Coordinates of N, CA and C in Angstrom, one line a residue:
X938 N 0.9 -1.2 0.0 CA 0.0 0.0 0.0 C 0.9 1.2 0.0
X939 N 0.7 2.1 -1.0 CA 1.4 3.3 -1.1 C 0.8 4.4 -0.2
X940 N 1.7 5.2 0.5 CA 1.2 6.3 1.3 C 1.2 7.6 0.5
X941 N 0.7 8.6 1.0 CA 0.6 9.9 0.4 C 1.9 10.4 -0.2
X942 N 3.0 10.3 0.6 CA 4.3 10.7 0.2 C 4.8 10.0 -1.0
X943 N 4.5 8.7 -1.1 CA 4.9 7.9 -2.2 C 4.1 8.3 -3.5
X944 N 2.9 8.6 -3.3 CA 2.1 9.0 -4.4 C 2.6 10.4 -4.9
X945 N 2.9 11.3 -4.0 CA 3.4 12.6 -4.5 C 4.7 12.4 -5.2
X946 N 5.6 11.5 -4.7 CA 6.8 11.2 -5.5 C 6.5 10.6 -6.9
X947 N 5.5 9.8 -7.0 CA 5.1 9.3 -8.3 C 4.6 10.4 -9.2
X948 N 3.9 11.4 -8.6 CA 3.4 12.5 -9.3 C 4.6 13.3 -9.8
X949 N 5.6 13.5 -9.0 CA 6.8 14.2 -9.4 C 7.5 13.5 -10.6
X950 N 7.6 12.2 -10.5 CA 8.2 11.4 -11.6 C 7.4 11.6 -12.9
X951 N 6.1 11.6 -12.8 CA 5.3 11.8 -14.0 C 5.6 13.2 -14.6
X952 N 5.7 14.2 -13.7 CA 6.0 15.5 -14.2 C 7.3 15.6 -14.9
X953 N 8.3 15.0 -14.3 CA 9.6 14.9 -14.9 C 9.6 14.2 -16.3
X954 N 8.7 13.2 -16.4 CA 8.6 12.5 -17.6 C 7.7 13.1 -18.6
X955 N 7.1 14.3 -18.3 CA 6.3 15.0 -19.2 C 4.8 14.6 -19.2
X956 N 4.4 13.7 -18.3 CA 3.0 13.3 -18.1 C 2.3 14.2 -17.1
X957 N 2.1 15.4 -17.4 CA 1.6 16.4 -16.5 C 0.1 16.1 -16.1
X958 N -0.7 15.6 -17.1 CA -2.1 15.3 -16.7 C -2.1 14.1 -15.7
X959 N -1.2 13.2 -15.9 CA -1.2 12.0 -15.0 C -0.7 12.5 -13.6
X960 N 0.2 13.4 -13.6 CA 0.7 14.1 -12.4 C -0.4 14.7 -11.6
X961 N -1.2 15.5 -12.3 CA -2.4 16.2 -11.7 C -3.4 15.2 -11.2
X962 N -3.6 14.2 -12.0 CA -4.6 13.2 -11.5 C -4.2 12.4 -10.3
X963 N -2.9 12.1 -10.2 CA -2.4 11.5 -9.0 C -2.5 12.4 -7.8
X964 N -2.2 13.6 -7.9 CA -2.3 14.6 -6.8 C -3.8 14.7 -6.4
X965 N -4.6 14.9 -7.3 CA -6.1 15.1 -7.0 C -6.6 13.8 -6.3
X966 N -6.2 12.7 -6.7 CA -6.8 11.4 -6.1 C -6.1 11.1 -4.8
X967 N -4.9 11.5 -4.5 CA -4.2 11.0 -3.3 C -3.8 12.0 -2.3
X968 N -3.9 13.3 -2.6 CA -3.4 14.3 -1.7 C -4.0 14.3 -0.3
X969 N -5.2 13.8 -0.2 CA -5.9 13.8 1.1 C -5.7 12.5 1.9
X970 N -5.0 11.6 1.4 CA -4.8 10.3 2.1 C -4.1 10.5 3.4
X971 N -4.7 10.1 4.5 CA -4.1 10.1 5.8 C -4.0 11.5 6.4
X972 N -4.7 12.5 5.8 CA -4.6 13.9 6.4 C -5.9 14.2 7.1
X973 N -5.8 14.6 8.3 CA -7.0 14.9 9.1 C -7.6 16.2 8.4
X974 N -8.9 16.3 8.5 CA -9.6 17.5 7.8 C -9.1 18.8 8.4
X975 N -8.9 18.9 9.7 CA -8.4 20.2 10.2 C -6.9 20.5 9.9
X976 N -6.2 19.5 9.4 CA -4.8 19.7 9.0 C -4.6 19.9 7.5
X977 N -5.6 19.8 6.8 CA -5.5 19.8 5.3 C -4.8 21.1 4.8
X978 N -5.2 22.2 5.2 CA -4.7 23.4 4.6 C -3.2 23.6 4.9
X979 N -2.8 23.3 6.2 CA -1.4 23.5 6.5 C -0.6 22.4 5.9
X980 N -1.0 21.2 5.9 CA -0.3 20.1 5.3 C -0.1 20.3 3.8
X981 N -1.2 20.6 3.1 CA -1.1 20.8 1.7 C -0.2 22.0 1.3
X982 N -0.3 23.1 2.1 CA 0.5 24.3 1.9 C 2.0 23.9 2.0
X983 N 2.3 23.1 3.0 CA 3.7 22.6 3.2 C 4.1 21.8 2.1
X984 N 3.2 20.9 1.6 CA 3.6 20.0 0.5 C 3.9 20.9 -0.7
X985 N 3.1 21.8 -1.0 CA 3.3 22.7 -2.2 C 4.6 23.4 -2.1
X986 N 4.9 24.0 -0.9 CA 6.2 24.7 -0.8 C 7.4 23.8 -0.9
X987 N 7.3 22.6 -0.4 CA 8.4 21.6 -0.6 C 8.6 21.2 -2.0
X988 N 7.5 21.0 -2.7 CA 7.5 20.7 -4.1 C 8.2 21.8 -5.0
X989 N 7.8 23.0 -4.7 CA 8.5 24.2 -5.4 C 9.9 24.2 -5.1
X990 N 10.3 23.9 -3.8 CA 11.7 23.9 -3.5 C 12.5 22.8 -4.2
X991 N 11.8 21.7 -4.6 CA 12.5 20.7 -5.3 C 12.3 20.9 -6.9
X992 N 11.7 21.9 -7.3 CA 11.6 22.2 -8.7 C 10.4 21.5 -9.4
X993 N 9.5 20.9 -8.6 CA 8.4 20.2 -9.1 C 7.2 21.1 -9.2
X994 N 7.3 22.0 -10.2 CA 6.3 23.1 -10.3 C 4.9 22.7 -10.7
X995 N 4.8 21.8 -11.6 CA 3.5 21.3 -12.0 C 2.8 20.5 -10.9
X996 N 3.6 19.8 -10.1 CA 3.0 19.0 -9.0 C 2.5 20.0 -8.0
X997 N 3.3 21.0 -7.7 CA 2.9 22.1 -6.7 C 1.6 22.8 -7.3
X998 N 1.6 23.1 -8.5 CA 0.5 23.7 -9.2 C -0.8 22.9 -9.0
X999 N -0.6 21.5 -9.1 CA -1.8 20.6 -8.9 C -2.2 20.6 -7.5
X1000 N -1.3 20.7 -6.5 CA -1.7 20.8 -5.1 C -2.5 22.1 -4.9
X1001 N -2.0 23.2 -5.4 CA -2.8 24.5 -5.2 C -4.1 24.4 -5.9
X1002 N -4.2 23.8 -7.1 CA -5.5 23.7 -7.7 C -6.5 22.9 -6.9
X1003 N -5.9 21.8 -6.3 CA -6.8 21.0 -5.4 C -7.2 21.8 -4.2
X1004 N -6.3 22.5 -3.6 CA -6.6 23.3 -2.4 C -7.7 24.3 -2.7
X1005 N -7.6 24.9 -3.9 CA -8.6 25.9 -4.3 C -10.0 25.4 -4.5
X1006 N -10.1 24.1 -4.7 CA -11.4 23.5 -4.7 C -12.0 23.2 -3.3
X1007 N -11.1 23.1 -2.3 CA -11.5 22.9 -0.9 C -11.6 24.2 -0.1
X1008 N -10.7 25.2 -0.5 CA -10.6 26.4 0.3 C -10.9 27.6 -0.6
X1009 N -12.0 27.7 -1.2 CA -12.3 28.7 -2.2 C -12.3 30.1 -1.6
X1010 N -12.6 30.2 -0.3 CA -12.8 31.6 0.3 C -11.5 32.0 1.1
X1011 N -10.5 31.2 1.0 CA -9.2 31.5 1.7 C -8.3 32.4 0.9
X1012 N -8.1 33.6 1.3 CA -7.3 34.6 0.6 C -5.8 34.0 0.6
X1013 N -5.4 33.4 1.7 CA -4.0 33.0 1.7 C -3.7 31.9 0.6
X1014 N -4.6 31.1 0.4 CA -4.4 30.0 -0.7 C -4.4 30.7 -2.0
X1015 N -5.3 31.6 -2.3 CA -5.3 32.3 -3.6 C -4.0 33.1 -3.8
X1016 N -3.5 33.7 -2.7 CA -2.2 34.4 -2.8 C -1.1 33.5 -3.1
X1017 N -1.0 32.3 -2.5 CA 0.1 31.4 -2.7 C 0.0 30.9 -4.2
X1018 N -1.2 30.6 -4.6 CA -1.4 30.1 -6.0 C -0.9 31.2 -7.0
X1019 N -1.3 32.4 -6.7 CA -1.0 33.5 -7.6 C 0.6 33.8 -7.6
X1020 N 1.2 33.7 -6.4 CA 2.6 33.8 -6.3 C 3.4 32.8 -7.1
X1021 N 2.8 31.5 -7.1 CA 3.4 30.5 -7.9 C 3.3 30.8 -9.4
X1022 N 2.2 31.3 -9.8 CA 2.0 31.6 -11.2 C 2.8 32.8 -11.6
X1023 N 3.0 33.7 -10.7 CA 3.8 34.9 -11.0 C 5.3 34.5 -11.2
X1024 N 5.7 33.6 -10.4 CA 7.1 33.2 -10.4 C 7.4 32.2 -11.6
X1025 N 6.5 31.2 -11.8 CA 6.7 30.1 -12.7 C 5.8 30.0 -13.9
X1026 N 4.7 30.7 -13.8 CA 3.7 30.6 -14.9 C 3.9 31.7 -15.9
X1027 N 2.8 32.0 -16.6 CA 2.8 33.0 -17.6 C 1.7 34.0 -17.3
X1028 N 1.7 35.1 -18.0 CA 0.7 36.2 -17.8 C -0.7 35.7 -17.8
X1029 N -1.0 34.7 -18.7 CA -2.4 34.2 -18.8 C -2.8 33.4 -17.6
X1030 N -1.9 32.5 -17.1 CA -2.3 31.7 -15.9 C -2.4 32.6 -14.7
X1031 N -1.5 33.6 -14.6 CA -1.6 34.5 -13.4 C -2.9 35.3 -13.5
X1032 N -3.2 35.8 -14.7 CA -4.5 36.6 -14.8 C -5.7 35.7 -14.5
X1033 N -5.7 34.5 -14.9 CA -6.8 33.6 -14.7 C -7.0 33.3 -13.2
X1034 N -5.9 33.1 -12.5 CA -6.0 32.8 -11.0 C -6.5 34.1 -10.3
X1035 N -6.0 35.2 -10.7 CA -6.4 36.5 -10.0 C -7.8 36.8 -10.3
X1036 N -8.2 36.6 -11.6 CA -9.6 36.9 -11.9 C -10.6 36.0 -11.1
X1037 N -10.2 34.7 -11.0 CA -11.0 33.8 -10.3 C -11.1 34.1 -8.8
X1038 N -10.0 34.6 -8.3 CA -9.9 35.0 -6.8 C -10.9 36.1 -6.5
X1039 N -11.2 37.0 -7.4 CA -12.2 38.0 -7.2 C -13.6 37.5 -7.0
X1040 N -13.9 36.4 -7.6 CA -15.2 35.7 -7.5 C -15.4 35.2 -6.1
X1041 N -14.3 34.5 -5.6 CA -14.4 33.8 -4.3 C -13.9 34.6 -3.1
X1042 N -13.1 35.6 -3.3 CA -12.7 36.4 -2.2 C -12.8 37.9 -2.5
X1043 N -14.1 38.4 -2.7 CA -14.3 39.7 -3.2 C -13.8 40.8 -2.2
X1044 N -13.7 40.5 -0.9 CA -13.2 41.5 0.0 C -11.7 41.5 0.2
X1045 N -11.0 40.7 -0.5 CA -9.5 40.6 -0.4 C -8.9 41.6 -1.3
X1046 N -8.7 42.8 -0.8 CA -8.2 44.0 -1.5 C -6.8 43.6 -2.1
X1047 N -6.0 42.9 -1.4 CA -4.7 42.6 -1.9 C -4.7 41.9 -3.2
X1048 N -5.7 40.9 -3.4 CA -5.8 40.2 -4.6 C -6.3 41.1 -5.8
X1049 N -7.2 42.0 -5.5 CA -7.7 42.9 -6.5 C -6.5 43.8 -7.0
X1050 N -5.8 44.3 -6.0 CA -4.7 45.2 -6.3 C -3.6 44.5 -7.1
X1051 N -3.3 43.3 -6.7 CA -2.3 42.5 -7.4 C -2.7 42.3 -8.9
X1052 N -4.0 42.0 -9.1 CA -4.6 41.8 -10.4 C -4.5 43.1 -11.2
X1053 N -4.9 44.2 -10.7 CA -4.8 45.5 -11.4 C -3.4 45.8 -11.7
X1054 N -2.5 45.6 -10.8 CA -1.1 45.9 -11.1 C -0.5 45.1 -12.2
X1055 N -0.8 43.8 -12.1 CA -0.2 42.9 -13.2 C -0.8 43.2 -14.5
X1056 N -2.0 43.6 -14.6 CA -2.6 44.1 -15.9 C -1.9 45.3 -16.4
X1057 N -1.7 46.3 -15.4 CA -1.0 47.5 -15.8 C 0.4 47.3 -16.2
X1058 N 1.2 46.4 -15.5 CA 2.5 46.1 -15.9 C 2.6 45.4 -17.3
X1059 N 1.5 44.7 -17.6 CA 1.5 44.1 -18.9 C 1.1 45.1 -20.0
X1060 N 0.9 46.3 -19.7 CA 0.5 47.4 -20.6 C -1.0 47.5 -20.9
X1061 N -1.8 46.8 -20.1 CA -3.2 46.8 -20.3 C -3.9 47.8 -19.3
X1062 N -3.8 49.1 -19.6 CA -4.3 50.1 -18.7 C -5.8 50.0 -18.6
X1063 N -6.5 49.8 -19.7 CA -7.9 49.6 -19.7 C -8.3 48.4 -18.9
X1064 N -7.6 47.3 -19.0 CA -7.9 46.1 -18.2 C -7.7 46.4 -16.7
X1065 N -6.7 47.1 -16.4 CA -6.4 47.5 -15.0 C -7.5 48.3 -14.4
X1066 N -8.0 49.3 -15.2 CA -9.2 50.1 -14.8 C -10.4 49.2 -14.5
X1067 N -10.6 48.3 -15.4 CA -11.8 47.4 -15.3 C -11.6 46.6 -14.0
X1068 N -10.5 46.0 -13.7 CA -10.3 45.3 -12.4 C -10.5 46.2 -11.2
X1069 N -10.0 47.4 -11.3 CA -10.3 48.3 -10.2 C -11.8 48.7 -10.0
X1070 N -12.5 48.8 -11.2 CA -13.9 49.0 -11.1 C -14.6 47.9 -10.4
X1071 N -14.2 46.6 -10.7 CA -14.8 45.5 -10.0 C -14.4 45.5 -8.5
X1072 N -13.2 45.9 -8.2 CA -12.8 46.0 -6.8 C -13.6 47.1 -6.1
X1073 N -13.9 48.2 -6.7 CA -14.8 49.2 -6.1 C -16.2 48.7 -5.8
X1074 N -16.7 47.9 -6.7 CA -18.0 47.3 -6.5 C -18.0 46.4 -5.3
X1075 N -16.9 45.7 -5.0 CA -16.9 44.8 -3.9 C -16.4 45.5 -2.6
X1076 N -15.7 46.6 -2.8 CA -15.1 47.3 -1.6 C -15.2 48.8 -1.8
X1077 N -16.4 49.3 -1.8 CA -16.6 50.7 -2.1 C -15.9 51.7 -1.2
X1078 N -15.6 51.4 0.0 CA -15.0 52.3 0.9 C -13.5 52.0 1.2
X1079 N -12.9 51.2 0.3 CA -11.5 50.8 0.5 C -10.5 52.0 0.1
X1080 N -9.8 52.4 1.1 CA -8.8 53.4 0.8 C -7.7 52.9 -0.2
X1081 N -7.3 51.7 0.0 CA -6.3 51.1 -0.9 C -6.7 51.1 -2.3
X1082 N -8.0 50.7 -2.6 CA -8.5 50.6 -3.9 C -8.6 52.0 -4.5
X1083 N -9.1 52.9 -3.8 CA -9.2 54.3 -4.3 C -7.8 54.9 -4.6
X1084 N -6.8 54.7 -3.7 CA -5.5 55.2 -4.0 C -4.8 54.5 -5.1
X1085 N -5.1 53.2 -5.3 CA -4.5 52.5 -6.4 C -5.0 53.0 -7.8
X1086 N -6.3 53.3 -7.8 CA -7.0 53.9 -9.0 C -6.4 55.3 -9.3
X1087 N -6.2 56.1 -8.3 CA -5.6 57.4 -8.4 C -4.2 57.3 -9.0
X1088 N -3.4 56.3 -8.4 CA -2.0 56.1 -8.9 C -2.0 55.7 -10.3
X1089 N -2.9 54.8 -10.7 CA -2.9 54.3 -12.1 C -3.2 55.5 -13.0
X1090 N -4.1 56.4 -12.7 CA -4.4 57.5 -13.6 C -3.3 58.5 -13.6
X1091 N -2.7 58.8 -12.4 CA -1.7 59.8 -12.4 C -0.4 59.3 -13.1
X1092 N -0.1 58.0 -12.9 CA 1.1 57.5 -13.6 C 0.9 57.5 -15.1
X1093 N -0.3 57.4 -15.6 CA -0.6 57.5 -17.0 C -1.0 58.9 -17.5
X1094 N -0.6 59.8 -16.7 CA -0.8 61.3 -17.0 C -2.3 61.6 -17.3
X1095 N -3.2 60.9 -16.6 CA -4.6 61.2 -16.7 C -5.0 62.0 -15.4
X1096 N -4.5 63.2 -15.3 CA -4.7 64.0 -14.1 C -6.1 64.4 -13.8
X1097 N -6.9 64.7 -14.8 CA -8.3 65.0 -14.6 C -9.0 63.8 -14.0
X1098 N -8.8 62.6 -14.5 CA -9.4 61.4 -14.0 C -9.0 61.2 -12.5
X1099 N -7.7 61.4 -12.3 CA -7.1 61.2 -10.9 C -7.8 62.2 -10.0
X1100 N -8.0 63.4 -10.4 CA -8.7 64.4 -9.5 C -10.1 64.0 -9.2
X1101 N -10.8 63.5 -10.2 CA -12.2 63.1 -10.0 C -12.3 61.9 -9.1
X1102 N -11.3 61.0 -9.2 CA -11.3 59.9 -8.3 C -11.0 60.3 -6.9
X1103 N -10.1 61.2 -6.7 CA -9.8 61.7 -5.4 C -11.0 62.4 -4.8
X1104 N -11.8 63.1 -5.6 CA -13.0 63.8 -5.1 C -13.9 62.8 -4.6
X1105 N -14.2 61.7 -5.4 CA -15.0 60.6 -4.9 C -14.5 59.9 -3.7
X1106 N -13.2 59.7 -3.7 CA -12.5 59.0 -2.6 C -12.7 59.8 -1.3
X1107 N -12.6 61.1 -1.3 CA -12.8 61.9 -0.1 C -14.2 61.8 0.4
X1108 N -15.2 61.6 -0.5 CA -16.6 61.4 -0.1 C -16.8 60.1 0.5
X1109 N -16.2 59.0 -0.2 CA -16.5 57.6 0.2 C -15.6 57.2 1.4
X1110 N -14.3 57.4 1.2 CA -13.3 56.8 2.2 C -13.0 57.9 3.2
X1111 N -12.6 59.1 2.7 CA -12.4 60.3 3.5 C -11.3 60.1 4.6
X1112 N -10.3 59.3 4.3 CA -9.2 59.0 5.3 C -8.1 60.1 5.2
X1113 N -7.3 60.1 6.2 CA -6.2 61.1 6.1 C -5.3 60.9 4.9
X1114 N -5.0 59.7 4.5 CA -4.2 59.4 3.4 C -4.8 59.9 2.1
X1115 N -6.1 59.7 2.0 CA -6.8 60.2 0.8 C -6.7 61.8 0.7
X1116 N -6.9 62.4 1.9 CA -6.8 63.9 1.9 C -5.4 64.3 1.6
X1117 N -4.4 63.6 2.1 CA -3.0 63.9 1.8 C -2.7 63.7 0.3
X1118 N -3.1 62.7 -0.3 CA -2.9 62.5 -1.7 C -3.6 63.5 -2.5
X1119 N -4.8 64.0 -2.1 CA -5.5 65.1 -2.8 C -4.7 66.3 -2.7
X1120 N -4.1 66.6 -1.6 CA -3.3 67.8 -1.4 C -2.0 67.8 -2.4
X1121 N -1.4 66.6 -2.4 CA -0.3 66.5 -3.3 C -0.6 66.6 -4.7

């Protein structure tokens, strides 16, 4: 009888051999073997981190994908999955993870801001604005979202848009930082 660790080693071997779908299937079917329900998140996070350390990126990705089916509303899991994609994936996979995170963790400002920034860095200013618009809908009084939108506009020399955003931010959030940015 193979234990969970042996199955993960087999998944890694499949990854090294190019059988990524088999790797993912093994992870999905065996990752929970012998793991108590209350220990799943910690154990699986540790598994993924160890796999990344060993260079088994597809196996780690499969662990995170499995975690996201069990812990959809956990911001920390989405962040770790996004960080893996940022480091080892491509723009499309990172964008897909961040877009999906907005559905399941709408109050996680960090994920929205990360998504908007990645779009902006990819040269998609319009897409970044759209992400921030969605973030506003989920977090209308968020100082961080307001200031990120202002920064996006001012960095793109859209000063009138930035001023209008700051005016709305003073009404909605009205924090000291918002007032300070308005003065600047």
